[in-house]
PDB file of C-alpha atoms in Angstrom:
ATOM      1  CA  MET A   1     -33.689  37.478  36.644  1.00 45.00           C
ATOM      2  CA  VAL A   2     -37.397  37.885  35.981  1.00 45.00           C
ATOM      3  CA  GLN A   3     -39.023  40.510  38.200  1.00 46.00           C
ATOM      4  CA  PRO A   4     -42.516  40.200  39.748  1.00 44.00           C
ATOM      5  CA  ALA A   5     -45.408  42.091  38.182  1.00 45.00           C
ATOM      6  CA  GLU A   6     -45.869  44.509  41.077  1.00 44.00           C
ATOM      7  CA  THR A   7     -42.425  46.028  40.495  1.00 74.00           C
ATOM      8  CA  VAL A   8     -43.206  47.267  36.979  1.00 82.00           C
ATOM      9  CA  PRO A   9     -41.968  50.896  36.917  1.00 86.00           C
ATOM     10  CA  HIS A  10     -44.438  53.656  36.069  1.00 87.00           C
ATOM     11  CA  ASP A  11     -42.023  55.545  33.813  1.00 89.00           C
ATOM     12  CA  LEU A  12     -41.053  52.927  31.227  1.00 90.00           C
ATOM     13  CA  VAL A  13     -39.886  54.234  27.856  1.00 89.00           C
ATOM     14  CA  GLU A  14     -39.710  52.125  24.706  1.00 90.00           C
ATOM     15  CA  LEU A  15     -36.121  52.212  23.428  1.00 91.00           C
ATOM     16  CA  GLY A  16     -35.926  49.617  20.664  1.00 92.00           C
ATOM     17  CA  ARG A  17     -36.964  46.287  19.219  1.00 94.00           C
ATOM     18  CA  ILE A  18     -35.265  42.890  19.200  1.00 96.00           C
ATOM     19  CA  VAL A  19     -34.724  42.028  15.539  1.00 96.00           C
ATOM     20  CA  SER A  20     -32.794  38.758  15.728  1.00 96.00           C
ATOM     21  CA  ALA A  21     -30.534  36.472  17.689  1.00 96.00           C
ATOM     22  CA  TYR A  22     -26.821  37.255  17.636  1.00 96.00           C
ATOM     23  CA  GLY A  23     -24.411  34.356  17.741  1.00 93.00           C
ATOM     24  CA  VAL A  24     -25.105  31.033  19.413  1.00 91.00           C
ATOM     25  CA  LYS A  25     -24.791  31.921  23.103  1.00 92.00           C
ATOM     26  CA  GLY A  26     -28.119  33.646  23.638  1.00 93.00           C
ATOM     27  CA  TRP A  27     -27.244  37.184  22.603  1.00 96.00           C
ATOM     28  CA  VAL A  28     -29.910  39.320  20.902  1.00 96.00           C
ATOM     29  CA  LYS A  29     -29.661  42.182  18.406  1.00 97.00           C
ATOM     30  CA  ILE A  30     -31.697  45.315  19.111  1.00 96.00           C
ATOM     31  CA  GLN A  31     -32.581  48.067  16.653  1.00 94.00           C
ATOM     32  CA  PRO A  32     -32.770  51.301  18.684  1.00 91.00           C
ATOM     33  CA  HIS A  33     -35.643  53.697  18.030  1.00 84.00           C
ATOM     34  CA  SER A  34     -33.397  56.781  17.985  1.00 74.00           C
ATOM     35  CA  ALA A  35     -29.799  57.871  17.703  1.00 67.00           C
ATOM     36  CA  GLN A  36     -29.615  57.886  21.501  1.00 67.00           C
ATOM     37  CA  ALA A  37     -28.824  54.196  21.635  1.00 78.00           C
ATOM     38  CA  ASP A  38     -26.329  54.795  24.419  1.00 83.00           C
ATOM     39  CA  VAL A  39     -29.282  54.712  26.821  1.00 86.00           C
ATOM     40  CA  LEU A  40     -29.550  50.986  26.152  1.00 89.00           C
ATOM     41  CA  LEU A  41     -25.933  50.558  27.205  1.00 90.00           C
ATOM     42  CA  GLY A  42     -26.400  52.646  30.330  1.00 87.00           C
ATOM     43  CA  THR A  43     -29.219  50.626  31.894  1.00 89.00           C
ATOM     44  CA  THR A  44     -28.781  47.257  33.591  1.00 91.00           C
ATOM     45  CA  VAL A  45     -32.380  46.014  33.491  1.00 91.00           C
ATOM     46  CA  TRP A  46     -34.612  45.914  30.411  1.00 93.00           C
ATOM     47  CA  TRP A  47     -38.324  45.282  30.392  1.00 92.00           C
ATOM     48  CA  LEU A  48     -39.647  43.208  27.496  1.00 92.00           C
ATOM     49  CA  GLN A  49     -43.002  43.565  25.755  1.00 90.00           C
ATOM     50  CA  ALA A  50     -44.332  40.935  23.366  1.00 88.00           C
ATOM     51  CA  PRO A  51     -45.137  42.027  19.796  1.00 83.00           C
ATOM     52  CA  VAL A  52     -48.385  43.985  19.646  1.00 69.00           C
ATOM     53  CA  PRO A  53     -50.931  42.812  17.036  1.00 63.00           C
ATOM     54  CA  PRO A  54     -51.856  45.361  14.335  1.00 55.00           C
ATOM     55  CA  GLY A  55     -54.460  47.812  15.532  1.00 51.00           C
ATOM     56  CA  LYS A  56     -53.678  47.283  19.204  1.00 52.00           C
ATOM     57  CA  PRO A  57     -52.139  50.029  21.377  1.00 50.00           C
ATOM     58  CA  GLY A  58     -48.399  49.835  21.911  1.00 53.00           C
ATOM     59  CA  ALA A  59     -48.367  50.852  25.569  1.00 54.00           C
ATOM     60  CA  PHE A  60     -46.489  48.655  28.017  1.00 55.00           C
ATOM     61  CA  SER A  61     -48.767  46.108  29.669  1.00 53.00           C
ATOM     62  CA  ARG A  62     -48.275  44.235  32.893  1.00 47.00           C
ATOM     63  CA  PRO A  63     -47.518  40.525  32.738  1.00 44.00           C
ATOM     64  CA  GLY A  64     -50.348  38.059  32.655  1.00 40.00           C
ATOM     65  CA  ASN A  65     -50.689  34.460  31.571  1.00 32.00           C
ATOM     66  CA  ALA A  66     -47.425  33.281  30.009  1.00 31.00           C
ATOM     67  CA  ALA A  67     -49.149  31.369  27.249  1.00 28.00           C
ATOM     68  CA  ALA A  68     -51.187  34.392  26.224  1.00 28.00           C
ATOM     69  CA  ASN A  69     -48.661  37.182  26.728  1.00 33.00           C
ATOM     70  CA  GLY A  70     -45.275  35.634  26.182  1.00 33.00           C
ATOM     71  CA  VAL A  71     -43.430  32.557  25.000  1.00 33.00           C
ATOM     72  CA  LEU A  72     -42.345  29.348  26.662  1.00 30.00           C
ATOM     73  CA  VAL A  73     -39.279  28.038  24.938  1.00 32.00           C
ATOM     74  CA  GLU A  74     -37.510  24.751  25.428  1.00 31.00           C
ATOM     75  CA  GLY A  75     -33.798  25.500  25.633  1.00 29.00           C
ATOM     76  CA  ARG A  76     -32.496  22.076  26.653  1.00 30.00           C
ATOM     77  CA  PRO A  77     -34.260  18.792  27.412  1.00 29.00           C
ATOM     78  CA  SER A  78     -33.799  19.364  31.131  1.00 28.00           C
ATOM     79  CA  ALA A  79     -34.790  23.018  31.343  1.00 34.00           C
ATOM     80  CA  LYS A  80     -37.430  25.443  30.150  1.00 36.00           C
ATOM     81  CA  VAL A  81     -37.238  29.202  30.478  1.00 41.00           C
ATOM     82  CA  ALA A  82     -40.331  31.409  30.343  1.00 42.00           C
ATOM     83  CA  ILE A  83     -39.910  34.932  28.981  1.00 55.00           C
ATOM     84  CA  THR A  84     -43.284  36.542  29.536  1.00 59.00           C
ATOM     85  CA  SER A  85     -44.471  39.854  28.212  1.00 64.00           C
ATOM     86  CA  GLY A  86     -44.291  42.569  30.837  1.00 76.00           C
ATOM     87  CA  THR A  87     -41.346  41.146  32.755  1.00 80.00           C
ATOM     88  CA  SER A  88     -37.733  42.209  32.985  1.00 86.00           C
ATOM     89  CA  CYS A  89     -34.336  40.720  32.299  1.00 89.00           C
ATOM     90  CA  ARG A  90     -30.972  41.688  33.697  1.00 92.00           C
ATOM     91  CA  VAL A  91     -28.499  42.867  31.076  1.00 94.00           C
ATOM     92  CA  LYS A  92     -25.326  40.824  31.543  1.00 94.00           C
ATOM     93  CA  ALA A  93     -23.434  42.549  28.712  1.00 95.00           C
ATOM     94  CA  SER A  94     -24.186  44.952  25.864  1.00 95.00           C
ATOM     95  CA  ARG A  95     -22.316  46.854  23.169  1.00 94.00           C
ATOM     96  CA  PHE A  96     -22.726  48.685  19.874  1.00 92.00           C
ATOM     97  CA  HIS A  97     -22.481  46.618  16.705  1.00 91.00           C
ATOM     98  CA  ALA A  98     -22.873  47.929  13.146  1.00 87.00           C
ATOM     99  CA  GLY A  99     -25.545  50.521  13.899  1.00 85.00           C
ATOM    100  CA  SER A 100     -27.426  48.350  16.366  1.00 92.00           C
ATOM    101  CA  VAL A 101     -26.965  47.082  19.915  1.00 95.00           C
ATOM    102  CA  VAL A 102     -26.212  43.481  20.843  1.00 96.00           C
ATOM    103  CA  ALA A 103     -26.795  42.209  24.349  1.00 95.00           C
ATOM    104  CA  GLN A 104     -26.753  39.140  26.536  1.00 95.00           C
ATOM    105  CA  LEU A 105     -29.789  38.880  28.795  1.00 94.00           C
ATOM    106  CA  GLU A 106     -30.367  36.728  31.832  1.00 89.00           C
ATOM    107  CA  PRO A 107     -31.809  34.018  31.641  1.00 84.00           C
ATOM    108  CA  VAL A 108     -31.409  33.738  27.829  1.00 91.00           C
ATOM    109  CA  THR A 109     -28.668  31.147  27.364  1.00 90.00           C
ATOM    110  CA  ASP A 110     -28.830  29.885  23.768  1.00 92.00           C
ATOM    111  CA  ARG A 111     -29.833  30.874  20.258  1.00 93.00           C
ATOM    112  CA  ASP A 112     -33.266  29.215  20.401  1.00 93.00           C
ATOM    113  CA  LEU A 113     -34.254  31.329  23.395  1.00 92.00           C
ATOM    114  CA  ALA A 114     -32.872  34.448  21.739  1.00 93.00           C
ATOM    115  CA  GLU A 115     -34.749  33.765  18.482  1.00 94.00           C
ATOM    116  CA  ALA A 116     -38.002  33.453  20.429  1.00 92.00           C
ATOM    117  CA  LEU A 117     -37.643  37.088  21.525  1.00 93.00           C
ATOM    118  CA  LYS A 118     -37.629  38.433  17.963  1.00 94.00           C
ATOM    119  CA  GLY A 119     -40.148  41.264  17.703  1.00 94.00           C
ATOM    120  CA  TYR A 120     -40.185  42.016  21.426  1.00 94.00           C
ATOM    121  CA  THR A 121     -39.827  45.684  22.316  1.00 93.00           C
ATOM    122  CA  VAL A 122     -37.253  46.801  24.873  1.00 93.00           C
ATOM    123  CA  TRP A 123     -38.176  49.280  27.595  1.00 92.00           C
ATOM    124  CA  ALA A 124     -36.331  50.941  30.472  1.00 91.00           C
ATOM    125  CA  PRO A 125     -37.416  53.340  33.233  1.00 90.00           C
ATOM    126  CA  ARG A 126     -36.753  56.989  32.460  1.00 91.00           C
ATOM    127  CA  SER A 127     -35.415  57.330  36.009  1.00 90.00           C
ATOM    128  CA  ALA A 128     -32.652  54.837  35.161  1.00 88.00           C
ATOM    129  CA  PHE A 129     -31.287  56.830  32.211  1.00 88.00           C
ATOM    130  CA  PRO A 130     -27.728  58.155  32.615  1.00 85.00           C
ATOM    131  CA  GLU A 131     -27.579  61.878  33.366  1.00 86.00           C
ATOM    132  CA  PRO A 132     -27.227  63.776  30.063  1.00 85.00           C
ATOM    133  CA  ASP A 133     -24.422  66.247  29.467  1.00 83.00           C
ATOM    134  CA  ASP A 134     -25.063  69.973  29.630  1.00 83.00           C
ATOM    135  CA  ASP A 135     -27.114  71.211  26.678  1.00 83.00           C
ATOM    136  CA  GLU A 136     -28.059  67.637  25.786  1.00 87.00           C
ATOM    137  CA  TYR A 137     -31.563  66.249  26.135  1.00 90.00           C
ATOM    138  CA  TYR A 138     -33.248  62.911  25.892  1.00 90.00           C
ATOM    139  CA  TRP A 139     -35.731  63.050  23.064  1.00 88.00           C
ATOM    140  CA  VAL A 140     -38.400  61.361  25.153  1.00 88.00           C
ATOM    141  CA  ASP A 141     -38.345  64.391  27.473  1.00 92.00           C
ATOM    142  CA  LEU A 142     -39.150  66.716  24.576  1.00 95.00           C
ATOM    143  CA  ILE A 143     -42.282  64.886  23.471  1.00 93.00           C
ATOM    144  CA  GLY A 144     -45.355  66.578  24.897  1.00 95.00           C
ATOM    145  CA  CYS A 145     -43.599  69.918  25.335  1.00 97.00           C
ATOM    146  CA  ARG A 146     -44.969  73.094  23.804  1.00 98.00           C
ATOM    147  CA  LEU A 147     -42.920  74.757  21.101  1.00 98.00           C
ATOM    148  CA  TYR A 148     -43.045  78.517  20.737  1.00 98.00           C
ATOM    149  CA  GLY A 149     -42.008  80.480  17.671  1.00 97.00           C
ATOM    150  CA  GLU A 150     -42.154  84.061  16.487  1.00 96.00           C
ATOM    151  CA  GLN A 151     -44.664  86.267  14.691  1.00 94.00           C
ATOM    152  CA  ASN A 152     -44.076  89.998  14.209  1.00 92.00           C
ATOM    153  CA  SER A 153     -41.236  89.801  16.755  1.00 91.00           C
ATOM    154  CA  GLN A 154     -43.617  88.330  19.333  1.00 95.00           C
ATOM    155  CA  THR A 155     -43.411  84.910  20.965  1.00 97.00           C
ATOM    156  CA  VAL A 156     -46.351  82.757  19.888  1.00 97.00           C
ATOM    157  CA  LEU A 157     -47.360  79.150  20.412  1.00 97.00           C
ATOM    158  CA  LEU A 158     -46.654  76.867  17.467  1.00 98.00           C
ATOM    159  CA  GLY A 159     -47.970  73.640  18.944  1.00 97.00           C
ATOM    160  CA  GLU A 160     -47.058  70.450  20.761  1.00 98.00           C
ATOM    161  CA  ILE A 161     -44.032  68.266  20.025  1.00 97.00           C
ATOM    162  CA  ILE A 162     -45.294  64.797  19.123  1.00 96.00           C
ATOM    163  CA  GLU A 163     -42.114  63.189  17.804  1.00 92.00           C
ATOM    164  CA  VAL A 164     -38.389  63.761  17.421  1.00 92.00           C
ATOM    165  CA  ILE A 165     -37.038  62.507  14.103  1.00 90.00           C
ATOM    166  CA  ASP A 166     -33.390  61.654  13.519  1.00 84.00           C
ATOM    167  CA  ASN A 167     -32.224  62.819  10.089  1.00 84.00           C
ATOM    168  CA  GLY A 168     -28.654  61.631  10.586  1.00 78.00           C
ATOM    169  CA  ALA A 169     -27.227  65.070  11.329  1.00 83.00           C
ATOM    170  CA  HIS A 170     -29.533  66.330  14.088  1.00 88.00           C
ATOM    171  CA  GLY A 171     -32.966  65.936  15.577  1.00 90.00           C
ATOM    172  CA  VAL A 172     -36.067  67.366  13.933  1.00 95.00           C
ATOM    173  CA  LEU A 173     -39.083  68.322  16.034  1.00 97.00           C
ATOM    174  CA  ARG A 174     -42.372  67.147  14.600  1.00 97.00           C
ATOM    175  CA  VAL A 175     -44.953  69.565  15.938  1.00 98.00           C
ATOM    176  CA  ALA A 176     -48.739  69.318  15.880  1.00 97.00           C
ATOM    177  CA  ARG A 177     -50.034  72.856  15.379  1.00 97.00           C
ATOM    178  CA  ALA A 178     -52.269  73.914  18.241  1.00 96.00           C
ATOM    179  CA  ARG A 179     -53.763  76.836  20.074  1.00 95.00           C
ATOM    180  CA  GLU A 180     -54.367  77.333  23.758  1.00 93.00           C
ATOM    181  CA  VAL A 181     -57.995  77.290  24.859  1.00 93.00           C
ATOM    182  CA  GLN A 182     -59.767  77.909  28.145  1.00 88.00           C
ATOM    183  CA  GLY A 183     -58.061  76.256  31.080  1.00 87.00           C
ATOM    184  CA  GLY A 184     -54.686  76.188  29.383  1.00 89.00           C
ATOM    185  CA  GLU A 185     -55.456  73.081  27.349  1.00 93.00           C
ATOM    186  CA  LEU A 186     -54.311  72.721  23.761  1.00 95.00           C
ATOM    187  CA  GLU A 187     -56.644  72.375  20.797  1.00 95.00           C
ATOM    188  CA  ARG A 188     -54.989  71.002  17.689  1.00 96.00           C
ATOM    189  CA  LEU A 189     -55.478  72.861  14.425  1.00 95.00           C
ATOM    190  CA  THR A 190     -56.712  71.009  11.357  1.00 95.00           C
ATOM    191  CA  ASN A 191     -56.758  71.739   7.653  1.00 94.00           C
ATOM    192  CA  ASP A 192     -59.806  71.745   5.382  1.00 93.00           C
ATOM    193  CA  LYS A 193     -59.601  67.943   5.150  1.00 94.00           C
ATOM    194  CA  GLY A 194     -59.743  67.544   8.911  1.00 95.00           C
ATOM    195  CA  ARG A 195     -56.104  66.517   9.269  1.00 95.00           C
ATOM    196  CA  VAL A 196     -53.947  67.920  12.035  1.00 96.00           C
ATOM    197  CA  GLN A 197     -51.581  70.593  10.752  1.00 96.00           C
ATOM    198  CA  GLU A 198     -47.919  69.835  11.392  1.00 97.00           C
ATOM    199  CA  VAL A 199     -44.598  71.614  11.112  1.00 97.00           C
ATOM    200  CA  LEU A 200     -41.042  70.265  11.229  1.00 97.00           C
ATOM    201  CA  VAL A 201     -38.469  72.341  13.109  1.00 97.00           C
ATOM    202  CA  PRO A 202     -34.744  71.480  13.209  1.00 96.00           C
ATOM    203  CA  PHE A 203     -33.656  70.902  16.795  1.00 96.00           C
ATOM    204  CA  VAL A 204     -30.481  72.962  16.531  1.00 95.00           C
ATOM    205  CA  GLN A 205     -29.325  75.959  18.525  1.00 93.00           C
ATOM    206  CA  ALA A 206     -29.659  78.232  15.508  1.00 96.00           C
ATOM    207  CA  HIS A 207     -33.439  77.802  15.760  1.00 97.00           C
ATOM    208  CA  VAL A 208     -34.260  76.480  19.245  1.00 97.00           C
ATOM    209  CA  TYR A 209     -32.576  78.832  21.695  1.00 96.00           C
ATOM    210  CA  LYS A 210     -34.160  77.777  25.004  1.00 96.00           C
ATOM    211  CA  VAL A 211     -35.305  74.464  26.470  1.00 96.00           C
ATOM    212  CA  ASP A 212     -37.320  74.668  29.690  1.00 96.00           C
ATOM    213  CA  LEU A 213     -38.135  71.082  30.616  1.00 95.00           C
ATOM    214  CA  GLN A 214     -39.476  72.060  34.025  1.00 94.00           C
ATOM    215  CA  ASN A 215     -42.278  73.984  32.327  1.00 96.00           C
ATOM    216  CA  LYS A 216     -42.447  71.657  29.302  1.00 96.00           C
ATOM    217  CA  SER A 217     -41.672  74.513  26.918  1.00 98.00           C
ATOM    218  CA  LEU A 218     -39.186  75.120  24.099  1.00 98.00           C
ATOM    219  CA  TYR A 219     -38.570  78.512  22.509  1.00 98.00           C
ATOM    220  CA  SER A 220     -37.480  79.067  18.928  1.00 98.00           C
ATOM    221  CA  ASN A 221     -37.223  81.711  16.236  1.00 97.00           C
ATOM    222  CA  TRP A 222     -39.280  79.593  13.853  1.00 97.00           C
ATOM    223  CA  PRO A 223     -41.853  81.731  11.999  1.00 96.00           C
ATOM    224  CA  ALA A 224     -45.437  80.990  12.963  1.00 93.00           C
ATOM    225  CA  ASP A 225     -46.624  81.270   9.371  1.00 88.00           C
ATOM    226  CA  TRP A 226     -44.125  78.733   7.995  1.00 78.00           C
TER     227      TRP A 226
END
């Protein structure tokens, strides 16, 4: 069921991208953005965003004119179904399949409709995510947090987490080096070429010993001069 524009949640998170149709009954195949693909299986409504042209921001946009922001696909001679960018579809069924997720969405009923969604990104509200187990964290919650390390046995700021990378064995925190300036804001550090300095820190208990999501802070033993 397509939802009206005014119900677009404020906390949508991009979880994956539709890469192809799956079968002939309207199923789609989704490539998740992280190893936490189980989130896709735990939510019953997905929001769809049309492919973003190169150079345009990838933020979720509210629905507008169907011809401009989505696709109108003829499924059968007697029926047309509009899947517009910025609207939602109910997930009728979903499951893992060979490293990806396959799903049947309402009102997608045949392969032609499913093929028309290729390239669309899949979003879900953060508030709809299943509750994680103890000592487990959704990667999206870590982005924007400050990571602290050590220097001369003292806790020091390393920077801000800007991405969590999956290396197959565990997560890796990609951190933009930064310092705190007046007012508590962060100022990113750059090298002599003007590029932001970065550091990669394995997100494992041997290095990251405390996660304080309430205060958007993670604490590690990672050396500041690494």
